[in-house]
Amino acid sequence: MLADVIDHLVCPACGTAIHLADGSVRCARGHSFDVARQGYVNMLTRPAGTADTPAMVAARARFLEAGHYAPLAGLKEKRTPVGPGRPEAGRRATTPRWP
């Protein structure tokens, strides 16, 4: 899933292109961001102020696995155009599928 969007992202520290490398996201200038076990990348350049505890991560996983978000994700998938603000014939934007 991250590989599907990596080409659309830039390094938040310097604005250069980024790529996946050995469990992290890196830019040519050496900035690096770790890929979490859950598959996301925190690309904040300063502390967020709070961090998820293991209990919070587990609760989020249970919530997503229970399908509570599925109706909203399905609606978003149907309404999101492909490309930067323009739909393309025969194609639909995709919404990430949760495990």
Tab-separated table of C-alpha atoms in Angstrom, residues 1-97:
chain	number	residue	atom	x	y	z
A	1	MET	CA	0.000	0.000	0.000
A	2	LEU	CA	2.789	2.466	0.831
A	3	ALA	CA	4.541	1.494	-2.392
A	4	ASP	CA	1.418	2.621	-4.271
A	5	VAL	CA	1.727	6.214	-3.041
A	6	ILE	CA	5.439	6.715	-2.424
A	7	ASP	CA	5.942	8.423	-5.805
A	8	HIS	CA	3.426	11.111	-4.787
A	9	LEU	CA	5.230	12.029	-1.560
A	10	VAL	CA	8.209	14.270	-0.845
A	11	CYS	CA	10.505	14.602	2.127
A	12	PRO	CA	8.893	16.969	4.654
A	13	ALA	CA	12.311	18.209	5.755
A	14	CYS	CA	13.725	19.246	2.370
A	15	GLY	CA	11.084	18.661	-0.322
A	16	THR	CA	13.072	16.141	-2.372
A	17	ALA	CA	11.728	12.843	-3.721
A	18	ILE	CA	11.601	9.912	-1.312
A	19	HIS	CA	11.869	6.153	-1.784
A	20	LEU	CA	11.373	2.975	0.248
A	21	ALA	CA	14.569	1.430	1.586
A	22	ASP	CA	14.964	-1.346	4.171
A	23	GLY	CA	11.892	-0.635	6.305
A	24	SER	CA	12.138	3.112	6.059
A	25	VAL	CA	11.417	6.008	3.728
A	26	ARG	CA	14.487	8.007	2.701
A	27	CYS	CA	15.409	10.996	0.572
A	28	ALA	CA	18.643	11.654	-1.328
A	29	ARG	CA	19.756	14.131	1.357
A	30	GLY	CA	19.704	11.443	4.043
A	31	HIS	CA	16.472	12.193	5.894
A	32	SER	CA	14.889	8.939	7.040
A	33	PHE	CA	11.476	7.971	8.442
A	34	ASP	CA	10.740	4.496	9.815
A	35	VAL	CA	7.838	2.419	8.474
A	36	ALA	CA	5.732	1.155	11.396
A	37	ARG	CA	4.747	-2.513	11.684
A	38	GLN	CA	1.231	-1.444	10.721
A	39	GLY	CA	2.553	-0.051	7.415
A	40	TYR	CA	2.281	3.699	7.998
A	41	VAL	CA	5.051	6.284	8.106
A	42	ASN	CA	5.125	9.176	10.566
A	43	MET	CA	6.714	11.988	8.583
A	44	LEU	CA	6.363	14.725	11.167
A	45	THR	CA	9.515	16.772	11.558
A	46	ARG	CA	8.775	17.598	15.193
A	47	PRO	CA	7.201	15.661	18.077
A	48	ALA	CA	3.434	15.299	17.836
A	49	GLY	CA	3.015	15.871	21.557
A	50	THR	CA	1.547	12.464	22.315
A	51	ALA	CA	2.328	8.954	21.238
A	52	ASP	CA	0.077	5.962	20.822
A	53	THR	CA	0.458	3.401	23.552
A	54	PRO	CA	0.394	-0.304	22.661
A	55	ALA	CA	-3.142	-0.427	24.075
A	56	MET	CA	-4.246	2.420	21.786
A	57	VAL	CA	-2.736	0.714	18.725
A	58	ALA	CA	-4.483	-2.553	19.634
A	59	ALA	CA	-7.808	-0.763	20.159
A	60	ARG	CA	-7.501	0.942	16.760
A	61	ALA	CA	-6.742	-2.393	15.100
A	62	ARG	CA	-9.817	-3.995	16.736
A	63	PHE	CA	-11.988	-1.067	15.630
A	64	LEU	CA	-10.808	-1.301	12.004
A	65	GLU	CA	-11.027	-5.111	11.928
A	66	ALA	CA	-14.619	-4.913	13.172
A	67	GLY	CA	-15.512	-3.005	10.000
A	68	HIS	CA	-16.827	0.154	11.685
A	69	TYR	CA	-14.960	2.339	9.183
A	70	ALA	CA	-15.956	0.297	6.097
A	71	PRO	CA	-19.151	2.229	5.205
A	72	LEU	CA	-17.318	5.557	5.251
A	73	ALA	CA	-14.366	4.138	3.307
A	74	GLY	CA	-16.749	2.694	0.699
A	75	LEU	CA	-18.518	6.034	0.282
A	76	LYS	CA	-15.191	7.837	-0.079
A	77	GLU	CA	-14.053	5.299	-2.673
A	78	LYS	CA	-17.162	5.888	-4.782
A	79	ARG	CA	-16.885	9.683	-4.621
A	80	THR	CA	-13.137	10.263	-4.979
A	81	PRO	CA	-12.037	11.142	-8.520
A	82	VAL	CA	-8.869	9.703	-9.956
A	83	GLY	CA	-5.993	12.092	-10.485
A	84	PRO	CA	-5.519	15.654	-9.255
A	85	GLY	CA	-9.118	16.847	-9.289
A	86	ARG	CA	-10.235	15.164	-12.498
A	87	PRO	CA	-11.952	11.828	-12.972
A	88	GLU	CA	-10.690	9.527	-15.684
A	89	ALA	CA	-13.128	7.380	-17.652
A	90	GLY	CA	-13.307	3.797	-16.495
A	91	ARG	CA	-11.157	4.232	-13.396
A	92	ARG	CA	-11.968	4.704	-9.744
A	93	ALA	CA	-9.800	5.911	-6.934
A	94	THR	CA	-9.075	3.256	-4.358
A	95	THR	CA	-9.314	3.432	-0.610
A	96	PRO	CA	-6.865	1.428	1.512
A	97	ARG	CA	-8.237	-1.902	2.669
